[in-house]
Amino acid sequence: ATVQECMQLVTDRRVRHLPVVEAGRVAGMISIGDLVKAVIAEQQQQIEQLESYIHR
């Protein structure tokens, strides 16, 4: 699932953690904090790309 899909799941289900499942087994957990960090990193990358484009 994408970061956005996971954010939607935690919002809709009002949970703070989601299991990571591989081959039918729980391989780990993702917290809402992990998701927020990923969103911030994606946004920072977009900002840097836009700034690079603007300052050509």
Coordinates of N, CA and C in Angstrom, one line a residue:
A1 N 0.8 -1.2 0.0 CA 0.0 0.0 0.0 C 0.9 1.2 0.0
T2 N 0.4 2.3 -0.5 CA 1.1 3.6 -0.5 C 1.0 4.3 0.8
V3 N 1.9 5.3 1.0 CA 1.8 6.0 2.3 C 0.4 6.7 2.4
Q4 N -0.1 7.2 1.3 CA -1.4 7.9 1.4 C -2.5 6.9 1.7
E5 N -2.4 5.7 1.2 CA -3.4 4.7 1.5 C -3.3 4.3 3.0
C6 N -2.1 4.2 3.5 CA -2.0 3.9 4.9 C -2.5 5.0 5.8
M7 N -2.2 6.3 5.4 CA -2.7 7.4 6.2 C -4.3 7.4 6.2
Q8 N -4.9 7.0 5.1 CA -6.3 6.9 5.0 C -6.8 5.8 5.9
L9 N -6.1 4.7 6.0 CA -6.5 3.6 6.8 C -6.5 4.0 8.3
V10 N -5.4 4.6 8.8 CA -5.3 5.0 10.2 C -6.4 6.1 10.5
T11 N -6.7 6.9 9.6 CA -7.7 8.0 9.8 C -9.1 7.3 9.8
D12 N -9.4 6.5 8.9 CA -10.7 5.9 8.8 C -11.0 5.0 10.0
R13 N -10.0 4.2 10.4 CA -10.2 3.2 11.4 C -9.8 3.7 12.8
R14 N -9.3 4.9 12.9 CA -8.9 5.6 14.1 C -7.9 4.7 14.9
V15 N -6.9 4.3 14.2 CA -5.8 3.5 14.9 C -4.5 4.2 14.7
R16 N -3.5 3.8 15.5 CA -2.2 4.5 15.5 C -1.1 3.6 14.9
H17 N -1.4 2.3 14.6 CA -0.5 1.4 14.1 C -1.1 0.5 13.0
L18 N -0.3 0.1 12.0 CA -0.8 -0.9 11.0 C 0.2 -2.0 10.9
P19 N -0.3 -3.2 10.8 CA 0.7 -4.3 10.6 C 1.3 -4.4 9.2
V20 N 2.5 -4.8 9.1 CA 3.1 -5.0 7.8 C 3.1 -6.5 7.6
V21 N 2.4 -7.0 6.6 CA 2.3 -8.5 6.4 C 3.0 -8.9 5.1
E22 N 3.9 -9.9 5.3 CA 4.6 -10.5 4.1 C 4.3 -12.0 4.1
A23 N 3.9 -12.5 3.0 CA 3.6 -13.9 2.9 C 2.7 -14.4 4.0
G24 N 1.7 -13.6 4.3 CA 0.7 -14.0 5.3 C 1.1 -13.9 6.8
R25 N 2.3 -13.4 7.0 CA 2.9 -13.3 8.4 C 3.2 -11.9 8.7
V26 N 2.9 -11.5 9.9 CA 3.2 -10.1 10.4 C 4.7 -10.0 10.4
A27 N 5.3 -9.0 9.6 CA 6.7 -8.8 9.6 C 7.1 -7.5 10.4
G28 N 6.1 -6.7 10.8 CA 6.4 -5.5 11.6 C 5.2 -4.7 11.7
M29 N 5.4 -3.5 12.3 CA 4.3 -2.5 12.5 C 4.8 -1.2 11.9
I30 N 3.8 -0.4 11.4 CA 4.1 1.0 11.0 C 3.2 1.9 11.9
S31 N 3.9 2.9 12.5 CA 3.1 3.8 13.3 C 2.7 5.0 12.5
I32 N 1.8 5.8 13.1 CA 1.4 7.0 12.5 C 2.6 8.0 12.4
G33 N 3.5 7.9 13.3 CA 4.7 8.7 13.3 C 5.5 8.4 12.1
D34 N 5.7 7.1 11.8 CA 6.4 6.7 10.6 C 5.8 7.2 9.3
L35 N 4.4 7.2 9.3 CA 3.7 7.7 8.1 C 3.9 9.2 8.0
V36 N 3.8 10.0 9.1 CA 4.0 11.4 9.0 C 5.4 11.7 8.5
K37 N 6.4 11.0 9.0 CA 7.8 11.3 8.6 C 7.9 11.0 7.1
A38 N 7.3 10.0 6.6 CA 7.3 9.7 5.1 C 6.7 10.8 4.3
V39 N 5.5 11.3 4.8 CA 4.8 12.4 4.1 C 5.7 13.6 4.1
I40 N 6.3 14.0 5.2 CA 7.2 15.1 5.3 C 8.4 15.0 4.3
A41 N 9.0 13.8 4.3 CA 10.1 13.6 3.3 C 9.7 13.7 1.9
E42 N 8.5 13.2 1.5 CA 8.0 13.4 0.2 C 7.7 14.8 -0.2
Q43 N 7.1 15.6 0.8 CA 6.9 17.0 0.5 C 8.2 17.8 0.4
Q44 N 9.2 17.4 1.2 CA 10.5 18.1 1.1 C 11.1 17.9 -0.2
Q45 N 11.0 16.7 -0.7 CA 11.6 16.3 -2.0 C 10.9 17.1 -3.1
Q46 N 9.6 17.3 -3.0 CA 8.8 18.1 -4.0 C 9.2 19.5 -3.9
I47 N 9.4 20.1 -2.7 CA 9.8 21.4 -2.6 C 11.2 21.7 -3.2
E48 N 12.1 20.8 -3.0 CA 13.4 20.9 -3.5 C 13.4 20.8 -5.1
Q49 N 12.6 20.0 -5.6 CA 12.5 19.9 -7.1 C 11.9 21.2 -7.7
L50 N 10.9 21.7 -7.0 CA 10.3 23.0 -7.5 C 11.2 24.1 -7.4
E51 N 12.0 24.2 -6.3 CA 13.0 25.3 -6.1 C 14.1 25.1 -7.2
S52 N 14.5 23.9 -7.5 CA 15.5 23.7 -8.5 C 15.0 24.2 -9.8
Y53 N 13.7 23.9 -10.1 CA 13.1 24.3 -11.4 C 13.0 25.8 -11.5
I54 N 12.6 26.5 -10.4 CA 12.4 27.9 -10.4 C 13.8 28.6 -10.5
H55 N 14.8 28.1 -9.9 CA 16.1 28.8 -9.9 C 17.0 28.4 -11.0
R56 N 16.5 27.9 -12.1 CA 17.3 27.5 -13.3 C 17.9 28.7 -13.9

